[in-house]
PDB file of C-alpha atoms in Angstrom:
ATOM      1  CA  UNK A   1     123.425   1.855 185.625  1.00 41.00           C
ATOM      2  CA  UNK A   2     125.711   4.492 186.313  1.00 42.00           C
ATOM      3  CA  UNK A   3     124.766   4.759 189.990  1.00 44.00           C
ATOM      4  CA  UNK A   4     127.151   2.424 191.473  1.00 44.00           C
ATOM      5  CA  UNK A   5     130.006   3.899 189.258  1.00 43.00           C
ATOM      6  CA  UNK A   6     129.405   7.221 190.605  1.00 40.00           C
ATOM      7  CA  UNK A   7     128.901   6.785 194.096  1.00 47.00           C
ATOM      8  CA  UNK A   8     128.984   3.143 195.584  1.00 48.00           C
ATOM      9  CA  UNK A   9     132.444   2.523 194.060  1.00 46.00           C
ATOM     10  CA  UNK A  10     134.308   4.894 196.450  1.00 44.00           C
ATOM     11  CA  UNK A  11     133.276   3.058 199.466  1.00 50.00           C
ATOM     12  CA  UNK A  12     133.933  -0.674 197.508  1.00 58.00           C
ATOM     13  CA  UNK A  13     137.196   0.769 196.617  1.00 50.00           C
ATOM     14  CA  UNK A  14     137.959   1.480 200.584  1.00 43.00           C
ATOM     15  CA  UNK A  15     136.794  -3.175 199.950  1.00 45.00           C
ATOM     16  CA  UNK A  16     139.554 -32.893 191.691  1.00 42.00           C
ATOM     17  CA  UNK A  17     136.623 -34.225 189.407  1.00 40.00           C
ATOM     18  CA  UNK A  18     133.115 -33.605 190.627  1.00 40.00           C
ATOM     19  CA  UNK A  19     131.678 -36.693 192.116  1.00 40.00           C
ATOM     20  CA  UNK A  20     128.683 -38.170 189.170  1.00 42.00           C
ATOM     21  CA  UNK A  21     125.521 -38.054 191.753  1.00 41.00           C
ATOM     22  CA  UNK A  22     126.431 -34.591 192.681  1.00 47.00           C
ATOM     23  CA  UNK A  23     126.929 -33.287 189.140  1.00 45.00           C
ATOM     24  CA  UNK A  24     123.805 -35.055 188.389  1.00 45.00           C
ATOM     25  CA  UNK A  25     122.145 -32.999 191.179  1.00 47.00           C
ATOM     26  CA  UNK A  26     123.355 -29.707 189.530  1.00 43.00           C
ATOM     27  CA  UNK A  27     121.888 -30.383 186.731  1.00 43.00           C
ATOM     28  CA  UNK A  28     118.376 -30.536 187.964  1.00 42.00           C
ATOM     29  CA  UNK A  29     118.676 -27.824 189.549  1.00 42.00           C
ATOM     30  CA  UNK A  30     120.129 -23.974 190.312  1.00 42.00           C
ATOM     31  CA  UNK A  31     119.982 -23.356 193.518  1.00 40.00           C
ATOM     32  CA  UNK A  32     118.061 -19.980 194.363  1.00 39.00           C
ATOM     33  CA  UNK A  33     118.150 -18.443 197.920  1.00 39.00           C
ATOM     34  CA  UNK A  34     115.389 -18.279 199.854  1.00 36.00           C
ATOM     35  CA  UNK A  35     113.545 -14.462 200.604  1.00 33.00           C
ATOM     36  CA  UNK A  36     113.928 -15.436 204.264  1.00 31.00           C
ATOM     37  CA  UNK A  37     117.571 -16.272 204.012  1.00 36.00           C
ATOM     38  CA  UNK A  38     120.047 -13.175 204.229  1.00 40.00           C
ATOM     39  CA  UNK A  39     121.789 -12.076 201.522  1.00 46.00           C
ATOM     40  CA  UNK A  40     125.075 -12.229 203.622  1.00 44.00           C
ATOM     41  CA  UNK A  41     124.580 -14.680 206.318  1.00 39.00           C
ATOM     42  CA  UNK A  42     127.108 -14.180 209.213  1.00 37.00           C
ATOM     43  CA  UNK A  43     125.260 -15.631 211.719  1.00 35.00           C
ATOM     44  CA  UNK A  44     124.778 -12.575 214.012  1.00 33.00           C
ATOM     45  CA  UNK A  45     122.174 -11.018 211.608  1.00 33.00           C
ATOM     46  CA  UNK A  46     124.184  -8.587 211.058  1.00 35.00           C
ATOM     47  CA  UNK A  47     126.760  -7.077 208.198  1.00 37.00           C
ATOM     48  CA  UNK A  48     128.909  -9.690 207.054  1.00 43.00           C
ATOM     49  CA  UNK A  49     132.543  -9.995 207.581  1.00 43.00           C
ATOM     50  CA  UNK A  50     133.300  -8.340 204.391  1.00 45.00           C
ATOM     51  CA  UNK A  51     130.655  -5.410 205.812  1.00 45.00           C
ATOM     52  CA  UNK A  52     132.497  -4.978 208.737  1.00 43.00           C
ATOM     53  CA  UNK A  53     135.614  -4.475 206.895  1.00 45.00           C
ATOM     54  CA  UNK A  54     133.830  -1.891 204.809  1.00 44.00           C
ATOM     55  CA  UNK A  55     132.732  -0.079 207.704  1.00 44.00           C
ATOM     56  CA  UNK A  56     136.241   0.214 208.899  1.00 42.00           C
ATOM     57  CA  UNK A  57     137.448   1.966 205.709  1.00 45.00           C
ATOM     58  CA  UNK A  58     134.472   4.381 205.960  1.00 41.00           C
ATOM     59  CA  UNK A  59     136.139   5.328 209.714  1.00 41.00           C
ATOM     60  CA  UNK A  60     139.169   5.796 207.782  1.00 41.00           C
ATOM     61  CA  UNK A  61     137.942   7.808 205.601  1.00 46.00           C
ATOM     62  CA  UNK A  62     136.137   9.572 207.795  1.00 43.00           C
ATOM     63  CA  UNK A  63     139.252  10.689 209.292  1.00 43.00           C
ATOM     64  CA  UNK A  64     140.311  12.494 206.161  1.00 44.00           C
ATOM     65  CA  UNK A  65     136.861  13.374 205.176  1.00 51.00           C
ATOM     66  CA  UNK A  66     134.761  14.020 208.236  1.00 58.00           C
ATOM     67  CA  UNK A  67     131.641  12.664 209.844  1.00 72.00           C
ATOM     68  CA  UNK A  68     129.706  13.756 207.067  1.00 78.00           C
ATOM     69  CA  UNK A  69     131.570  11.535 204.359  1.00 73.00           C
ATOM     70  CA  UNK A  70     131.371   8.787 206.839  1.00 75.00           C
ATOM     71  CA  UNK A  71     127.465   8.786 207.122  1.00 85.00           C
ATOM     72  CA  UNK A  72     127.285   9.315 203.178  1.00 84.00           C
ATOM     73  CA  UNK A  73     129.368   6.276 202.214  1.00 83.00           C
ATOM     74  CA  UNK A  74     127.552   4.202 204.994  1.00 87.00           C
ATOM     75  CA  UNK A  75     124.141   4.914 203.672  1.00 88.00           C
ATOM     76  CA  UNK A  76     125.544   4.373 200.425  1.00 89.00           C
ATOM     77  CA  UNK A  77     126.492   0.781 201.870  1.00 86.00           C
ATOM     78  CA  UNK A  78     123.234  -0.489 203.063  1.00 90.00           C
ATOM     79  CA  UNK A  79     121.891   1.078 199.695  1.00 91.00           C
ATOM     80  CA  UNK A  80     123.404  -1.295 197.766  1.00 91.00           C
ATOM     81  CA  UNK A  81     122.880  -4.176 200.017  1.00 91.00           C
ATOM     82  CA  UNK A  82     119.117  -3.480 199.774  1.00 93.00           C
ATOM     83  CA  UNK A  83     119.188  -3.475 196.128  1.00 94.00           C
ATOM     84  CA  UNK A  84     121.571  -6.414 195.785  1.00 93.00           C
ATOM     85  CA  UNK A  85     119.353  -8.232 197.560  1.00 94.00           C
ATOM     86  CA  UNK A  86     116.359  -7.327 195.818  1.00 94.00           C
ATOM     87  CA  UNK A  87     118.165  -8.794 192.555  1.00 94.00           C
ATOM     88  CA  UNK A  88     118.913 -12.156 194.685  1.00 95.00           C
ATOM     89  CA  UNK A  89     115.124 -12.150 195.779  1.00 95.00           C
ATOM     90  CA  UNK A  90     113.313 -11.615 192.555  1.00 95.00           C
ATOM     91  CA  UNK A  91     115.981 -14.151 190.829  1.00 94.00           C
ATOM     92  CA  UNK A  92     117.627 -11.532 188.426  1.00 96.00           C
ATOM     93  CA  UNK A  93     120.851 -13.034 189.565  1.00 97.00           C
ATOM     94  CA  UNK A  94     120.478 -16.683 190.304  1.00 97.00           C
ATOM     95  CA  UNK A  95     123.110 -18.052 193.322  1.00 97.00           C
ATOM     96  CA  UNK A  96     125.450 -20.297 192.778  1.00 97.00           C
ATOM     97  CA  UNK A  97     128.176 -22.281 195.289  1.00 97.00           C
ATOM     98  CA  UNK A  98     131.144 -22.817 194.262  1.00 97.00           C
ATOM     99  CA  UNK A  99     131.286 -26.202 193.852  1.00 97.00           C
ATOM    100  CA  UNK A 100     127.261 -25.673 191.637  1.00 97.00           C
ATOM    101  CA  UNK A 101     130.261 -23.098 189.589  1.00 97.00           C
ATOM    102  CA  UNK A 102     132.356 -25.707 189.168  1.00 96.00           C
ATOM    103  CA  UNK A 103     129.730 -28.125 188.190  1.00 95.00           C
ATOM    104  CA  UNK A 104     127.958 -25.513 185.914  1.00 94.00           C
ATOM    105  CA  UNK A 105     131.408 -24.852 184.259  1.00 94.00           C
ATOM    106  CA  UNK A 106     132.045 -28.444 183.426  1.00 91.00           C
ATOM    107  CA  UNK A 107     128.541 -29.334 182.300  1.00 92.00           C
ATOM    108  CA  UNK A 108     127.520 -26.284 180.697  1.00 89.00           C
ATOM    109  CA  UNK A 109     130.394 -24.543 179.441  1.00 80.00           C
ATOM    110  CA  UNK A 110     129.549 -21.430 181.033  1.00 91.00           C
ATOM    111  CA  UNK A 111     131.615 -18.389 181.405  1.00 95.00           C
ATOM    112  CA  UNK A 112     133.151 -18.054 184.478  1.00 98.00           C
ATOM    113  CA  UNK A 113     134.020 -14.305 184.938  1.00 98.00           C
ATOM    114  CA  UNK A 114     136.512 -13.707 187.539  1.00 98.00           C
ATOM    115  CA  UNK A 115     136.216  -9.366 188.159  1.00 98.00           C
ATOM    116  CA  UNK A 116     138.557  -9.507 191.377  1.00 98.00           C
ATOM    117  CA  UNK A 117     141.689  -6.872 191.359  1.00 97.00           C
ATOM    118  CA  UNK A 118     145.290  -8.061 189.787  1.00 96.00           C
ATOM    119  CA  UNK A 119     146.666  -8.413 193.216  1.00 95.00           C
ATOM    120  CA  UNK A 120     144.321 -11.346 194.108  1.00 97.00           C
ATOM    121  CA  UNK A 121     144.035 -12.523 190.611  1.00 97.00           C
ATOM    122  CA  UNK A 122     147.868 -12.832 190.074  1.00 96.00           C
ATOM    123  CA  UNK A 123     147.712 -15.510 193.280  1.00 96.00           C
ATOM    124  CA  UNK A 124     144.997 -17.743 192.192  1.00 97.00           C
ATOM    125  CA  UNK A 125     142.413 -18.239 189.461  1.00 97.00           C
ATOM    126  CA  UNK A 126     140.205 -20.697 187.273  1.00 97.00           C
ATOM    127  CA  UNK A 127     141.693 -21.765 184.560  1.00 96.00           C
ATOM    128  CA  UNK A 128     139.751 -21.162 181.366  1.00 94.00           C
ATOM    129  CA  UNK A 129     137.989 -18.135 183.395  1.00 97.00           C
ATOM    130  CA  UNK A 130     137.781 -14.866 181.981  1.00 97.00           C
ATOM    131  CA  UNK A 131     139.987 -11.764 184.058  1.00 98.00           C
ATOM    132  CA  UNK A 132     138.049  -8.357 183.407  1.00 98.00           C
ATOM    133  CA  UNK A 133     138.730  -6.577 187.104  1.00 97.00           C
ATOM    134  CA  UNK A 134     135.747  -4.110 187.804  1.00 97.00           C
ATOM    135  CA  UNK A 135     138.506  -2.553 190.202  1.00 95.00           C
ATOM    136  CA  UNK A 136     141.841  -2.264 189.828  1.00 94.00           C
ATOM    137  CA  UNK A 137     145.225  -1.266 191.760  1.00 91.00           C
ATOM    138  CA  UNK A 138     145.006   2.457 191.877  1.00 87.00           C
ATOM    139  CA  UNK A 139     148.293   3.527 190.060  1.00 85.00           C
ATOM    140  CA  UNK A 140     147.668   7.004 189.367  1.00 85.00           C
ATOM    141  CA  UNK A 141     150.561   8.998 191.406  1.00 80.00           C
ATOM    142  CA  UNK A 142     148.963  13.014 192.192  1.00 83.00           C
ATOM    143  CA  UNK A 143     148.728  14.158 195.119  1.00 85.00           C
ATOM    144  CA  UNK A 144     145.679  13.432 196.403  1.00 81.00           C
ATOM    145  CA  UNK A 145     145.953   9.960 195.299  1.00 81.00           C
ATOM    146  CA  UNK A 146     149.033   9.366 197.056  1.00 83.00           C
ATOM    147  CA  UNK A 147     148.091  11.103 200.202  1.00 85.00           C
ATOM    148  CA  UNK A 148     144.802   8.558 200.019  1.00 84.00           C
ATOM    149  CA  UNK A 149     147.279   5.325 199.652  1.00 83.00           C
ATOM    150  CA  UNK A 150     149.506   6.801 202.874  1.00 87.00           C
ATOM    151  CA  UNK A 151     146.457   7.240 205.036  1.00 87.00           C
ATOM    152  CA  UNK A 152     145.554   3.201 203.586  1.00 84.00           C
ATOM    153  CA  UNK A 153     148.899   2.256 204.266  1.00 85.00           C
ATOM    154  CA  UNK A 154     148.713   3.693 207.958  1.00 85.00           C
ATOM    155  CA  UNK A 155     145.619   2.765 208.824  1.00 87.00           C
ATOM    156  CA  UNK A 156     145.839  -1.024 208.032  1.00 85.00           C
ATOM    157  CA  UNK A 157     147.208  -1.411 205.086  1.00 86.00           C
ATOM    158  CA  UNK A 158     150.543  -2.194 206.296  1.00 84.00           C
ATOM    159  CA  UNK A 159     149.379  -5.169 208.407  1.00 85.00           C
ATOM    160  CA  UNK A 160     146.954  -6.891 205.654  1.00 85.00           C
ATOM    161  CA  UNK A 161     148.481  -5.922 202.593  1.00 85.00           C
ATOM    162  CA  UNK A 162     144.937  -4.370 201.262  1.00 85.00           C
ATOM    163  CA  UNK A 163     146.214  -1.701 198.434  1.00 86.00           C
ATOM    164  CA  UNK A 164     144.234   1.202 196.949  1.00 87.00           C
ATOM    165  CA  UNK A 165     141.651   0.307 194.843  1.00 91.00           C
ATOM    166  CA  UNK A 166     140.279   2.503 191.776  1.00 92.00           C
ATOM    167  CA  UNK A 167     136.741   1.670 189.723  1.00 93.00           C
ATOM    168  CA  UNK A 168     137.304   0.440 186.156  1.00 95.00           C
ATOM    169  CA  UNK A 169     134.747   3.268 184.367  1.00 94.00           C
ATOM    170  CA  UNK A 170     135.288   0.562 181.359  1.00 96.00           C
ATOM    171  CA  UNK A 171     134.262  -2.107 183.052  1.00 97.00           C
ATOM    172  CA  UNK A 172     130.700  -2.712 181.429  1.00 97.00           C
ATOM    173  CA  UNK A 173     132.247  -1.724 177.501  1.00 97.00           C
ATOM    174  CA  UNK A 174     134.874  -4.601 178.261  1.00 97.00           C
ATOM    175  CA  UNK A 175     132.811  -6.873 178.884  1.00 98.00           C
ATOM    176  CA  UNK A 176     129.860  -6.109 176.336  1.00 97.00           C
ATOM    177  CA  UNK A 177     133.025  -6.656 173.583  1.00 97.00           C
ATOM    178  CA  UNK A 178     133.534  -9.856 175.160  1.00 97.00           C
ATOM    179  CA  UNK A 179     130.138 -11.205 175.697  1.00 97.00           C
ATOM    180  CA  UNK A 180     126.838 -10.837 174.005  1.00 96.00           C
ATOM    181  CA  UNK A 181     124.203 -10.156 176.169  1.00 95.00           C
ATOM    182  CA  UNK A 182     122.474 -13.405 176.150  1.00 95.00           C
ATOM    183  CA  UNK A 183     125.322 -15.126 177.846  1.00 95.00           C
ATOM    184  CA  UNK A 184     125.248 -17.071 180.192  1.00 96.00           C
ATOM    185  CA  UNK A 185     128.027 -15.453 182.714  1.00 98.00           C
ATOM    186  CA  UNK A 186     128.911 -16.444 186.234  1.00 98.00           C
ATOM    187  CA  UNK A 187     130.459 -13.510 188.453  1.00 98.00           C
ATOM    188  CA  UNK A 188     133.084 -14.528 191.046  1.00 98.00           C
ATOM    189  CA  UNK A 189     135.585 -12.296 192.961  1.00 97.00           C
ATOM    190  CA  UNK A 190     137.504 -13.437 196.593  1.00 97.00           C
ATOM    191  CA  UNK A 191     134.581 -12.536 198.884  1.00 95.00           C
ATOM    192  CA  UNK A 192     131.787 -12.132 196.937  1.00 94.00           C
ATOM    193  CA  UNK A 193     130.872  -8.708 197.430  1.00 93.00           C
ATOM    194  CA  UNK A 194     132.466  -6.999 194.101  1.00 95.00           C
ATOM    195  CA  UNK A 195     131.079  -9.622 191.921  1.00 97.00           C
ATOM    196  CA  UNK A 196     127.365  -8.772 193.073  1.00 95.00           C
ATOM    197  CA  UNK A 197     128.150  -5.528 192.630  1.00 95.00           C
ATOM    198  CA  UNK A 198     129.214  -6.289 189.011  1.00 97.00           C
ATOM    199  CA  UNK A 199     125.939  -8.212 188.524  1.00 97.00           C
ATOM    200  CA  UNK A 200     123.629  -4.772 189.373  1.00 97.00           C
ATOM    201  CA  UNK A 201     125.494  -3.608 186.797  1.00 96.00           C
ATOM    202  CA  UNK A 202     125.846  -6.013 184.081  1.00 98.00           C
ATOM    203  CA  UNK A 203     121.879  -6.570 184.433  1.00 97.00           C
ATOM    204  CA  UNK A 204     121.108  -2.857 184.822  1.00 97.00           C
ATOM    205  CA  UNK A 205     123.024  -3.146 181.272  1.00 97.00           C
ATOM    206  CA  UNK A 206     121.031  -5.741 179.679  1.00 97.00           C
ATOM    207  CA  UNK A 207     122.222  -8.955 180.418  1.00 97.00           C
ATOM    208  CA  UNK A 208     119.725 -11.529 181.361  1.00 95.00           C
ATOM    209  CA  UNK A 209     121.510 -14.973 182.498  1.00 97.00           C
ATOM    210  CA  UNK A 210     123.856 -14.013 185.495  1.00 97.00           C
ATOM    211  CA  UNK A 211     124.988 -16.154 188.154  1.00 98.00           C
ATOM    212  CA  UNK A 212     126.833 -15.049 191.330  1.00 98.00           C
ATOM    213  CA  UNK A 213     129.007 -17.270 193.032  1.00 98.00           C
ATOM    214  CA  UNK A 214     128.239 -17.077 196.718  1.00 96.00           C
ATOM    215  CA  UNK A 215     131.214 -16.333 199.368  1.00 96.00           C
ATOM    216  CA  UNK A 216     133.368 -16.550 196.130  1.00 97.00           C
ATOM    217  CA  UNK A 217     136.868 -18.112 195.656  1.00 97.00           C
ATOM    218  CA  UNK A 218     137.350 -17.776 199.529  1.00 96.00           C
ATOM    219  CA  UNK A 219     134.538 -19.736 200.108  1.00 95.00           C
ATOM    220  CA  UNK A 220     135.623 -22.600 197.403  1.00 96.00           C
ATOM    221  CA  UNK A 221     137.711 -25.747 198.292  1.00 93.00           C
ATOM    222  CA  UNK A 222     140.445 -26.580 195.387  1.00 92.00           C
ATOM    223  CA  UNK A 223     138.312 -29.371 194.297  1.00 95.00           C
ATOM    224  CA  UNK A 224     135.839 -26.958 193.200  1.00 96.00           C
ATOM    225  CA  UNK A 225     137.521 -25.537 190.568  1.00 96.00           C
ATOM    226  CA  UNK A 226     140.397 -26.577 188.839  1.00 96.00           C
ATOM    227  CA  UNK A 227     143.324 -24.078 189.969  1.00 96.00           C
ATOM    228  CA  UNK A 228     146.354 -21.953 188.113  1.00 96.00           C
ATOM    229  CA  UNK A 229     148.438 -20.095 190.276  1.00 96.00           C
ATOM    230  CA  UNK A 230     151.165 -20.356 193.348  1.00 95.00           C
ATOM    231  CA  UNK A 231     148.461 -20.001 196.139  1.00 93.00           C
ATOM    232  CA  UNK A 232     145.276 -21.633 197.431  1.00 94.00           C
ATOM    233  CA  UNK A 233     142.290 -19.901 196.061  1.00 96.00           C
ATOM    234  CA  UNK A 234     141.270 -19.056 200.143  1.00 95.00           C
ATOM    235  CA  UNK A 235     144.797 -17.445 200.491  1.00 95.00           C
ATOM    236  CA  UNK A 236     144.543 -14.963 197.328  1.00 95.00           C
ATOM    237  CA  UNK A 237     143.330 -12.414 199.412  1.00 94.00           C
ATOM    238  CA  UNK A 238     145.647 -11.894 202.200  1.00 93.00           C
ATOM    239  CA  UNK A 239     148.690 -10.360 202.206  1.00 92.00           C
ATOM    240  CA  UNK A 240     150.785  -7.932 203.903  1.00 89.00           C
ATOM    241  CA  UNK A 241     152.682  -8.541 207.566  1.00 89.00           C
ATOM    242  CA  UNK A 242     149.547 -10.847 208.542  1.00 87.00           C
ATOM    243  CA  UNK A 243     150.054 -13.019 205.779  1.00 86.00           C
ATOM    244  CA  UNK A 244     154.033 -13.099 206.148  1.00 86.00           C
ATOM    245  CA  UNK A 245     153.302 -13.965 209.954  1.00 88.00           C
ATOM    246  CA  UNK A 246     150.710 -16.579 208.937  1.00 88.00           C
ATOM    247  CA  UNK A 247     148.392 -14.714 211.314  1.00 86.00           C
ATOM    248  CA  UNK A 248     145.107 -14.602 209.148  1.00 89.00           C
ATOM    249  CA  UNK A 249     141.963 -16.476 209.391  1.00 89.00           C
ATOM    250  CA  UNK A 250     142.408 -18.421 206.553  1.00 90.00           C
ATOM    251  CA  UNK A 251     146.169 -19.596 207.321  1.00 86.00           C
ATOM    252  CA  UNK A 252     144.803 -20.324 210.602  1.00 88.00           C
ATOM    253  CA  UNK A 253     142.595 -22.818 209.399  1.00 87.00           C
ATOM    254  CA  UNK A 254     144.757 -24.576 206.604  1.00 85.00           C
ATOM    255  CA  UNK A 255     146.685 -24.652 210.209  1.00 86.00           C
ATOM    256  CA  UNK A 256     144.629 -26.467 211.660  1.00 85.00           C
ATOM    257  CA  UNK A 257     144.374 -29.142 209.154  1.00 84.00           C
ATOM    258  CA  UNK A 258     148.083 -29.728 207.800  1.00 82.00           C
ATOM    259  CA  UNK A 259     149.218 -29.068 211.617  1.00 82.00           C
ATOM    260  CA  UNK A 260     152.808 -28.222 212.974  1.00 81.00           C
ATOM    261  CA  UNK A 261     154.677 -29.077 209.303  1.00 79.00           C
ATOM    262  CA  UNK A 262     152.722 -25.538 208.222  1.00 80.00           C
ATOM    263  CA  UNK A 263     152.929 -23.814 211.348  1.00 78.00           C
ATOM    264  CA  UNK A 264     156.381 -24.280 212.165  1.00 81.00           C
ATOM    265  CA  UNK A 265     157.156 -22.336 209.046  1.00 82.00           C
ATOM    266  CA  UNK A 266     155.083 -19.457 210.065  1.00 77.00           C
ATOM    267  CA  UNK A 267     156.687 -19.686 214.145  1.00 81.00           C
ATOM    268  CA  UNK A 268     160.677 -19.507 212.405  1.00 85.00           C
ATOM    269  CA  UNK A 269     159.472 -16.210 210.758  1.00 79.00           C
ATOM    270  CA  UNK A 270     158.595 -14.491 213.908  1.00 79.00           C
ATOM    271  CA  UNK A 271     161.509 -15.569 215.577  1.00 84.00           C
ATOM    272  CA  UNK A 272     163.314 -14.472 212.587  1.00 84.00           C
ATOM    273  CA  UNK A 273     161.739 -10.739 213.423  1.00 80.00           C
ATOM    274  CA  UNK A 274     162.158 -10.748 216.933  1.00 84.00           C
ATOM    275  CA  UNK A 275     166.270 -11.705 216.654  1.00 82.00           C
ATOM    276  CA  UNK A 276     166.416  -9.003 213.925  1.00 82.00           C
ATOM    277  CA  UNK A 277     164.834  -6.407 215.975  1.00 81.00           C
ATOM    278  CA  UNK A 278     167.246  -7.500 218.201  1.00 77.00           C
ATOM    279  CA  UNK A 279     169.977  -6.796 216.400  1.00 80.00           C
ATOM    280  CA  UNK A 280     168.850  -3.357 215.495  1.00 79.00           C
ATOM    281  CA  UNK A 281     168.299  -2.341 218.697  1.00 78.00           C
ATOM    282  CA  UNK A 282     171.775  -3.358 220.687  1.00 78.00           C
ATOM    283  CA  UNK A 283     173.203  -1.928 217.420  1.00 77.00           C
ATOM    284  CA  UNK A 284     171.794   1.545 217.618  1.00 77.00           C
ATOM    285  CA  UNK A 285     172.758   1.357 220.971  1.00 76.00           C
ATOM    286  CA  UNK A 286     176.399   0.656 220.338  1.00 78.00           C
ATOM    287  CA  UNK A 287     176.089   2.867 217.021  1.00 78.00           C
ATOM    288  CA  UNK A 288     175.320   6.226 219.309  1.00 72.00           C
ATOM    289  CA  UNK A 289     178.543   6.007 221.518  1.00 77.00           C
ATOM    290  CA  UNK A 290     180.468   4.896 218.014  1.00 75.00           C
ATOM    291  CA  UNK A 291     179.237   8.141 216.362  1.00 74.00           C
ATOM    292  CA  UNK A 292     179.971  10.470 219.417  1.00 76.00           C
ATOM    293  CA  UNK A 293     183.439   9.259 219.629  1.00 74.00           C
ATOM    294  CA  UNK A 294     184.173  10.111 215.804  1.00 78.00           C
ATOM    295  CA  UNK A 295     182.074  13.274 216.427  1.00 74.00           C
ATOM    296  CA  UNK A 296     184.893  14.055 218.722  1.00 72.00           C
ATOM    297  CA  UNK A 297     187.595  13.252 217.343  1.00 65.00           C
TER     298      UNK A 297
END
């Protein structure tokens, strides 16, 4: 139980109204995923997108901490993605979309259990869901710590607005004074990888009726759940100069549908950069001769 507290969490840390007929089809069913379907389809066979991401914080790490850490926190990686999958493929955590969440929700008055970071919660979430974060904004201000959140910040963290991340060692207490174990709980976070991870250990801790919302709120439309917040439950995860640019997957596609009225926005902000810049730059260079003159003088 303790496993993924101990070791796994470093690398995660470096990570309307239903229609009746559809309803009616939730009800007959939960939808379990096949053995022969992967656990993380990305259609390449390989790690999914959230993976890949992963992967890139190990190489950042790995710049602070060596080869070594890097091939320790990417074994610990496919690790857990064998065991997570195991849990999917012996139905110890049953799969759920997020429109079957939303359904389940309404029909069923299930938990929903949202365990995603304030940063992403504070965007976008479920109303009537219950906020226990398994990770959290890293806060903590030594020296290590902050050395950790300027290599973050260097490496990427300036462009996508990801922040440090720190494993809540409370997490499972929290929850057990919430819930008893019997509980029927759905686990959802932006991507779906943290909430699985929550899962392993909230059934490694006794509790039987878990449900994991697949691709999580990223994956839902807002029709799928009913939505508190000032931002679309796809954008809750982006941030940074990306998101300011409107340069991220997601805003791409919202884009695409609501067309120039939501891109032209996005366009006036670069400009915006590129005439400051601008500015700065004929200014430093009229600033230089300013200053040598009163040096002079």
């Amino acid at each position: 139980m303790e496993t993924l507290g101990r070791n796994f969490t470093t690398t995660l840390t470096t990570c309307g109204s239903p229609r009746r007929h559809q309803a009616a089809g939730y009800r007959r069913r939960v939808r379990m995923l096949p053995v022969a379907e992967p656990l993380f389809p990305d259609g390449g066979g390989g790690y999914p997108s959230r993976f890949k991401r992963l992967s890139a914080n190990v190489r950042m790490d790995a710049a602070v901490g060596g080869e070594e850490e890097e091939t320790r926190q990417a074994k610990e990686m496919a690790a857990a993605r064998r065991r997570w999958e195991t849990l999917i493929r012996e139905q110890k955590v049953k799969v759920l979309t997020p429109r079957e969440a939303g359904y389940a929700i309404q029909l069923s008055n299930k938990t929903l259990l949202d365990v995603r970071p304030s940063t992403e919660h504070e965007k976008a979430w479920v109303r009537g869901s219950t906020w226990i974060p398994i990770f959290d904004v890293d806060n903590t201000a030594d020296i290590g710590t902050l050395s950790k959140k300027i290599t973050n910040f260097v490496m990427g963290g300036w462009w996508s607005g990801s922040s440090m991340l720190v494993y809540d060692r409370d997490f499972l207490s929290k929850v057990e004074e919430k819930f008893p174990k019997e509980s029927d709980l759905i686990l959802v976070c932006q991507k779906g990888l943290r909430s699985l991870a929550a899962c392993e250990q909230l059934y490694n801790a006794g509790f039987r009726n878990l449900f994991w919302v697949q691709g999580g709120l990223e994956a839902a439309d807002e029709e799928d759940f009913p939505r508190e917040g000032p931002q679309p439950f796809k954008l809750a995860g982006i941030g940074g100069v990306s998101e300011f640019l409107g340069w991220t997957d997601q805003q791409r596609a919202i884009g695409a549908r609501e067309g120039w009225s939501y891109r032209l926005v996005f366009t006036g902000r670069l400009l915006g950069l590129i005439l400051l810049a601008d500015a700065l730059f004929f200014g430093a260079q009229r600033l230089g001769p300013l200053l040598q003159e009163w040096r002079s003088h």
